[in-house]
PDB file of C-alpha atoms in Angstrom:
ATOM      1  CA  ALA A   1       0.000   0.000   0.000  1.00 58.00           C
ATOM      2  CA  ASP A   2       2.875   2.396   0.815  1.00 57.00           C
ATOM      3  CA  CYS A   3       4.572   1.735  -2.529  1.00 58.00           C
ATOM      4  CA  PHE A   4       1.339   2.036  -4.510  1.00 58.00           C
ATOM      5  CA  GLY A   5       0.212   5.167  -2.656  1.00 57.00           C
ATOM      6  CA  GLY A   6       3.591   6.863  -2.868  1.00 57.00           C
ATOM      7  CA  GLY A   7       4.014   5.931  -6.517  1.00 62.00           C
ATOM      8  CA  TYR A   8       0.527   7.085  -7.461  1.00 62.00           C
ATOM      9  CA  GLU A   9       0.968  10.514  -5.853  1.00 68.00           C
ATOM     10  CA  LYS A  10       4.385  11.106  -7.379  1.00 77.00           C
ATOM     11  CA  LEU A  11       3.550   9.799 -10.846  1.00 82.00           C
ATOM     12  CA  SER A  12       0.271  11.699 -11.090  1.00 84.00           C
ATOM     13  CA  THR A  13       2.056  14.869  -9.945  1.00 84.00           C
ATOM     14  CA  ALA A  14       4.816  14.339 -12.523  1.00 87.00           C
ATOM     15  CA  LEU A  15       2.231  13.915 -15.286  1.00 91.00           C
ATOM     16  CA  ARG A  16       0.381  17.073 -14.184  1.00 89.00           C
ATOM     17  CA  TRP A  17       3.679  18.957 -14.410  1.00 90.00           C
ATOM     18  CA  ALA A  18       4.359  17.377 -17.813  1.00 93.00           C
ATOM     19  CA  VAL A  19       1.097  18.692 -19.250  1.00 93.00           C
ATOM     20  CA  ALA A  20       1.684  22.104 -17.650  1.00 91.00           C
ATOM     21  CA  TYR A  21       5.169  22.423 -19.182  1.00 92.00           C
ATOM     22  CA  LEU A  22       4.052  21.217 -22.607  1.00 94.00           C
ATOM     23  CA  VAL A  23       1.139  23.654 -22.635  1.00 92.00           C
ATOM     24  CA  SER A  24       3.472  26.469 -21.602  1.00 92.00           C
ATOM     25  CA  HIS A  25       6.064  25.526 -24.245  1.00 93.00           C
ATOM     26  CA  PRO A  26       4.152  24.832 -27.469  1.00 93.00           C
ATOM     27  CA  ASP A  27       7.397  24.941 -29.475  1.00 95.00           C
ATOM     28  CA  VAL A  28       8.710  21.902 -27.575  1.00 96.00           C
ATOM     29  CA  GLN A  29       5.343  20.177 -27.945  1.00 95.00           C
ATOM     30  CA  THR A  30       5.444  20.723 -31.720  1.00 95.00           C
ATOM     31  CA  GLU A  31       9.000  19.375 -31.974  1.00 96.00           C
ATOM     32  CA  LEU A  32       8.002  16.306 -29.966  1.00 96.00           C
ATOM     33  CA  GLN A  33       5.028  15.704 -32.241  1.00 96.00           C
ATOM     34  CA  ASP A  34       7.282  16.067 -35.299  1.00 95.00           C
ATOM     35  CA  GLU A  35       9.692  13.501 -33.806  1.00 95.00           C
ATOM     36  CA  LEU A  36       6.828  11.093 -33.079  1.00 95.00           C
ATOM     37  CA  ARG A  37       5.293  11.507 -36.538  1.00 94.00           C
ATOM     38  CA  ARG A  38       8.665  11.128 -38.303  1.00 94.00           C
ATOM     39  CA  VAL A  39       9.784   8.010 -36.416  1.00 94.00           C
ATOM     40  CA  LYS A  40       6.591   6.172 -35.498  1.00 91.00           C
ATOM     41  CA  GLY A  41       3.656   7.716 -37.343  1.00 88.00           C
ATOM     42  CA  SER A  42       0.440   6.549 -35.705  1.00 86.00           C
ATOM     43  CA  THR A  43       1.822   3.164 -34.593  1.00 91.00           C
ATOM     44  CA  PRO A  44       1.534   2.869 -30.796  1.00 91.00           C
ATOM     45  CA  LEU A  45       4.714   3.393 -28.790  1.00 92.00           C
ATOM     46  CA  THR A  46       6.381   0.640 -26.808  1.00 93.00           C
ATOM     47  CA  LEU A  47       9.248   0.750 -24.348  1.00 93.00           C
ATOM     48  CA  HIS A  48      11.462  -0.741 -27.064  1.00 94.00           C
ATOM     49  CA  ASP A  49      11.128   2.611 -28.861  1.00 93.00           C
ATOM     50  CA  ARG A  50      12.866   4.673 -26.183  1.00 92.00           C
ATOM     51  CA  ASN A  51      16.213   4.897 -27.984  1.00 92.00           C
ATOM     52  CA  SER A  52      14.441   6.165 -31.101  1.00 95.00           C
ATOM     53  CA  PHE A  53      13.004   9.213 -29.327  1.00 96.00           C
ATOM     54  CA  PRO A  54      15.836  11.214 -27.772  1.00 96.00           C
ATOM     55  CA  LEU A  55      13.830  14.447 -27.514  1.00 97.00           C
ATOM     56  CA  LEU A  56      10.957  12.690 -25.743  1.00 97.00           C
ATOM     57  CA  GLU A  57      13.416  11.024 -23.338  1.00 96.00           C
ATOM     58  CA  ALA A  58      15.139  14.385 -22.727  1.00 96.00           C
ATOM     59  CA  THR A  59      11.780  16.077 -22.155  1.00 96.00           C
ATOM     60  CA  VAL A  60      10.860  13.518 -19.497  1.00 96.00           C
ATOM     61  CA  LEU A  61      14.160  14.241 -17.722  1.00 94.00           C
ATOM     62  CA  GLU A  62      13.672  18.005 -17.984  1.00 95.00           C
ATOM     63  CA  ILE A  63      10.127  17.782 -16.605  1.00 94.00           C
ATOM     64  CA  LEU A  64      11.414  15.791 -13.650  1.00 92.00           C
ATOM     65  CA  ARG A  65      14.282  18.251 -13.115  1.00 92.00           C
ATOM     66  CA  MET A  66      12.174  21.389 -13.376  1.00 91.00           C
ATOM     67  CA  SER A  67       9.246  20.173 -11.305  1.00 87.00           C
ATOM     68  CA  SER A  68      11.334  18.779  -8.428  1.00 82.00           C
ATOM     69  CA  PHE A  69       7.981  17.727  -7.033  1.00 76.00           C
ATOM     70  CA  LEU A  70       9.632  15.997  -4.086  1.00 79.00           C
ATOM     71  CA  PRO A  71      11.901  18.840  -2.895  1.00 81.00           C
ATOM     72  CA  PHE A  72      13.730  16.929  -0.153  1.00 82.00           C
ATOM     73  CA  ALA A  73      14.973  13.350  -0.094  1.00 80.00           C
ATOM     74  CA  LEU A  74      13.875  11.050   2.678  1.00 80.00           C
ATOM     75  CA  PRO A  75      15.918  11.548   5.845  1.00 84.00           C
ATOM     76  CA  HIS A  76      19.329   9.907   5.990  1.00 84.00           C
ATOM     77  CA  CYS A  77      21.821   9.567   8.852  1.00 89.00           C
ATOM     78  CA  THR A  78      25.548  10.136   8.752  1.00 91.00           C
ATOM     79  CA  THR A  79      27.476   6.894   9.233  1.00 92.00           C
ATOM     80  CA  GLN A  80      30.573   8.616  10.592  1.00 95.00           C
ATOM     81  CA  ASP A  81      31.671  12.003  11.874  1.00 96.00           C
ATOM     82  CA  THR A  82      31.915  14.358   8.926  1.00 94.00           C
ATOM     83  CA  SER A  83      31.372  17.992   7.933  1.00 93.00           C
ATOM     84  CA  VAL A  84      29.664  19.920   5.174  1.00 89.00           C
ATOM     85  CA  ALA A  85      30.846  23.425   4.278  1.00 90.00           C
ATOM     86  CA  GLY A  86      32.684  23.594   7.605  1.00 93.00           C
ATOM     87  CA  TYR A  87      29.704  22.540   9.717  1.00 93.00           C
ATOM     88  CA  PRO A  88      30.388  19.449  11.828  1.00 94.00           C
ATOM     89  CA  LEU A  89      27.959  16.545  11.482  1.00 94.00           C
ATOM     90  CA  PRO A  90      28.562  13.888  14.135  1.00 95.00           C
ATOM     91  CA  LYS A  91      27.844  10.235  13.356  1.00 96.00           C
ATOM     92  CA  GLY A  92      24.084   9.588  13.565  1.00 95.00           C
ATOM     93  CA  THR A  93      23.034  13.121  12.521  1.00 95.00           C
ATOM     94  CA  ILE A  94      19.793  13.139  10.509  1.00 93.00           C
ATOM     95  CA  VAL A  95      20.279  14.938   7.192  1.00 90.00           C
ATOM     96  CA  PHE A  96      17.967  15.880   4.344  1.00 85.00           C
ATOM     97  CA  ILE A  97      19.187  16.418   0.786  1.00 84.00           C
ATOM     98  CA  ASN A  98      17.677  19.446  -0.933  1.00 86.00           C
ATOM     99  CA  LEU A  99      16.827  17.857  -4.277  1.00 85.00           C
ATOM    100  CA  TRP A 100      15.190  21.060  -5.534  1.00 87.00           C
ATOM    101  CA  ALA A 101      18.438  23.003  -5.065  1.00 89.00           C
ATOM    102  CA  CYS A 102      20.420  20.258  -6.810  1.00 89.00           C
ATOM    103  CA  SER A 103      18.043  20.438  -9.780  1.00 90.00           C
ATOM    104  CA  ARG A 104      18.474  24.213  -9.999  1.00 91.00           C
ATOM    105  CA  ASP A 105      22.243  24.381  -9.438  1.00 93.00           C
ATOM    106  CA  PRO A 106      23.765  26.678 -12.118  1.00 94.00           C
ATOM    107  CA  GLN A 107      27.083  24.855 -11.745  1.00 93.00           C
ATOM    108  CA  TYR A 108      25.460  21.811 -13.390  1.00 92.00           C
ATOM    109  CA  PHE A 109      22.552  23.304 -15.332  1.00 94.00           C
ATOM    110  CA  GLU A 110      23.004  26.382 -17.488  1.00 93.00           C
ATOM    111  CA  ASP A 111      20.117  28.811 -16.989  1.00 95.00           C
ATOM    112  CA  PRO A 112      18.558  26.370 -14.475  1.00 94.00           C
ATOM    113  CA  ASN A 113      15.172  28.107 -14.149  1.00 92.00           C
ATOM    114  CA  THR A 114      14.424  27.791 -17.858  1.00 94.00           C
ATOM    115  CA  PHE A 115      12.622  24.760 -19.291  1.00 95.00           C
ATOM    116  CA  ASN A 116      15.023  23.339 -21.878  1.00 96.00           C
ATOM    117  CA  PRO A 117      14.927  19.609 -22.729  1.00 96.00           C
ATOM    118  CA  TYR A 118      17.909  20.067 -25.055  1.00 96.00           C
ATOM    119  CA  ARG A 119      20.210  20.338 -22.030  1.00 95.00           C
ATOM    120  CA  PHE A 120      19.940  16.533 -21.806  1.00 95.00           C
ATOM    121  CA  LEU A 121      20.967  15.969 -25.449  1.00 95.00           C
ATOM    122  CA  ASP A 122      24.434  15.943 -26.986  1.00 94.00           C
ATOM    123  CA  GLU A 123      25.399  18.230 -29.870  1.00 93.00           C
ATOM    124  CA  THR A 124      23.904  15.779 -32.410  1.00 93.00           C
ATOM    125  CA  LYS A 125      20.590  15.836 -30.515  1.00 92.00           C
ATOM    126  CA  GLN A 126      20.520  12.046 -30.809  1.00 93.00           C
ATOM    127  CA  ASN A 127      21.967  10.907 -27.468  1.00 93.00           C
ATOM    128  CA  ILE A 128      21.005  11.548 -23.856  1.00 92.00           C
ATOM    129  CA  VAL A 129      23.618  13.290 -21.701  1.00 92.00           C
ATOM    130  CA  ARG A 130      23.356  12.473 -18.000  1.00 85.00           C
ATOM    131  CA  SER A 131      24.098  15.077 -15.352  1.00 82.00           C
ATOM    132  CA  PRO A 132      25.745  14.080 -12.067  1.00 80.00           C
ATOM    133  CA  CYS A 133      23.390  16.484 -10.308  1.00 81.00           C
ATOM    134  CA  PHE A 134      20.136  15.021 -11.714  1.00 83.00           C
ATOM    135  CA  LEU A 135      18.642  13.713  -8.484  1.00 80.00           C
ATOM    136  CA  ALA A 136      14.898  13.702  -9.123  1.00 79.00           C
ATOM    137  CA  PHE A 137      14.725  10.265  -7.496  1.00 78.00           C
ATOM    138  CA  SER A 138      17.523  10.836  -4.967  1.00 75.00           C
ATOM    139  CA  ALA A 139      20.645   8.647  -5.114  1.00 75.00           C
ATOM    140  CA  GLY A 140      22.391   5.784  -3.443  1.00 74.00           C
ATOM    141  CA  ASP A 141      20.972   2.717  -1.747  1.00 75.00           C
ATOM    142  CA  ARG A 142      17.815   4.541  -0.636  1.00 71.00           C
ATOM    143  CA  LYS A 143      16.884   6.180  -3.924  1.00 77.00           C
ATOM    144  CA  CYS A 144      13.331   5.772  -5.172  1.00 76.00           C
ATOM    145  CA  PRO A 145      12.823   2.177  -6.330  1.00 76.00           C
ATOM    146  CA  GLY A 146      10.186   3.366  -8.799  1.00 75.00           C
ATOM    147  CA  GLU A 147      12.537   5.494 -10.924  1.00 81.00           C
ATOM    148  CA  SER A 148      12.638   3.256 -14.006  1.00 83.00           C
ATOM    149  CA  TYR A 149       8.892   2.593 -13.771  1.00 84.00           C
ATOM    150  CA  ALA A 150       8.082   6.319 -13.506  1.00 85.00           C
ATOM    151  CA  LYS A 151      10.309   7.232 -16.467  1.00 89.00           C
ATOM    152  CA  SER A 152       8.791   4.401 -18.521  1.00 91.00           C
ATOM    153  CA  VAL A 153       5.221   5.440 -17.751  1.00 91.00           C
ATOM    154  CA  MET A 154       5.978   9.081 -18.490  1.00 92.00           C
ATOM    155  CA  PHE A 155       7.555   8.121 -21.829  1.00 94.00           C
ATOM    156  CA  LEU A 156       4.569   6.005 -22.865  1.00 95.00           C
ATOM    157  CA  VAL A 157       1.843   8.348 -21.592  1.00 94.00           C
ATOM    158  CA  LEU A 158       3.389  11.554 -22.966  1.00 95.00           C
ATOM    159  CA  GLY A 159       4.254   9.903 -26.269  1.00 95.00           C
ATOM    160  CA  THR A 160       0.755   8.494 -26.680  1.00 95.00           C
ATOM    161  CA  ILE A 161      -0.896  11.791 -25.770  1.00 95.00           C
ATOM    162  CA  LEU A 162       1.316  13.766 -28.149  1.00 96.00           C
ATOM    163  CA  GLN A 163       0.766  11.297 -30.999  1.00 94.00           C
ATOM    164  CA  ASN A 164      -2.959  11.938 -30.817  1.00 94.00           C
ATOM    165  CA  LEU A 165      -3.614  15.306 -29.202  1.00 94.00           C
ATOM    166  CA  LYS A 166      -2.547  18.943 -29.188  1.00 94.00           C
ATOM    167  CA  LEU A 167      -2.536  20.488 -25.743  1.00 93.00           C
ATOM    168  CA  ARG A 168      -3.312  24.192 -25.646  1.00 90.00           C
ATOM    169  CA  ASN A 169      -3.300  26.722 -22.847  1.00 85.00           C
ATOM    170  CA  GLY A 170      -6.646  27.505 -21.282  1.00 74.00           C
ATOM    171  CA  THR A 171      -6.851  30.919 -19.695  1.00 68.00           C
ATOM    172  CA  GLU A 172      -3.530  31.325 -17.892  1.00 69.00           C
ATOM    173  CA  ASP A 173      -0.020  29.927 -17.583  1.00 69.00           C
ATOM    174  CA  PRO A 174      -0.164  26.783 -15.409  1.00 71.00           C
ATOM    175  CA  ILE A 175       3.442  27.001 -14.196  1.00 73.00           C
ATOM    176  CA  GLU A 176       2.958  27.956 -10.573  1.00 67.00           C
ATOM    177  CA  ASP A 177       3.831  25.886  -7.526  1.00 68.00           C
ATOM    178  CA  LYS A 178       1.355  24.688  -4.932  1.00 63.00           C
ATOM    179  CA  PHE A 179       3.138  23.203  -1.953  1.00 61.00           C
ATOM    180  CA  GLY A 180       1.818  20.100  -0.193  1.00 59.00           C
ATOM    181  CA  LEU A 181       3.250  16.628   0.377  1.00 60.00           C
ATOM    182  CA  THR A 182       4.710  17.211  -3.052  1.00 70.00           C
ATOM    183  CA  ILE A 183       5.124  20.407  -5.072  1.00 79.00           C
ATOM    184  CA  ARG A 184       2.226  20.385  -7.499  1.00 79.00           C
ATOM    185  CA  PRO A 185       1.213  22.791 -10.230  1.00 81.00           C
ATOM    186  CA  LYS A 186      -1.758  24.943  -9.376  1.00 80.00           C
ATOM    187  CA  ALA A 187      -5.079  23.809 -10.793  1.00 82.00           C
ATOM    188  CA  TYR A 188      -5.241  24.686 -14.484  1.00 83.00           C
ATOM    189  CA  LYS A 189      -7.480  24.244 -17.504  1.00 86.00           C
ATOM    190  CA  ILE A 190      -6.305  23.327 -20.968  1.00 88.00           C
ATOM    191  CA  ARG A 191      -7.833  22.876 -24.394  1.00 90.00           C
ATOM    192  CA  VAL A 192      -7.302  19.532 -26.101  1.00 92.00           C
ATOM    193  CA  GLU A 193      -7.556  19.096 -29.880  1.00 92.00           C
ATOM    194  CA  ALA A 194      -7.393  15.810 -31.769  1.00 91.00           C
ATOM    195  CA  ILE A 195      -4.594  15.578 -34.329  1.00 87.00           C
ATOM    196  CA  GLN A 196      -6.056  14.846 -37.751  1.00 75.00           C
TER     197      GLN A 196
END
C-alpha cells in the first residue's frame, strides 16, 4: 500500500507537471510531435522505442528536473563524523538532501530556471547526456525504487498523448507551484484538440 500510494501521488504529480510544461512551451510540444510523426507515425509506442526518441526522453528528464515535485529526499543519517561546508555533522546526525536546489544548481545546469529539454541531449541531438546532479529520485541505496517505472510510464503516456492530441493553454499559464506533500502545479485548464 505504501509503494502504490507513494508511486501514485508522485507519478500523477509528474504527469500534471508534464502537461503544464508542454502547454506552456508549445514549441517543444510541436517538436516532440514532429519527432513522433517522423519516427513512429500513428503506430503505438512501446518501451522498445525509447532509444528512437531522444527528444521525448530528454523532455521527461527536464520535466522531472524542473518540477522537483519531491523537494527533499527522505531523511538519511551520517554513518561517521563528517562535515559539510565547515559545519560538523557527528555520526548519527539526521540529514535531508535538498533535491530542488540540486536540480536548480547553475554549476550543473546552465540557466537552471528555464525549461530546456535540449540540455539533456548531446550536440547531435541524438543521445542523452546524464548530469551528475540530476537527483529527481535521490541517489544511493535509498533512492526511489520506482525510478525506471516512472520514467517508462511518463515516456509512454506523454508519447501516446502527443501522438494523438494537441494540448493548448486555457486561460492562464499553469506554471505555478502549490506546496503540499509534493510540489504540485496549481489547478489549471487546458484545451485539447485531436490531431487529424
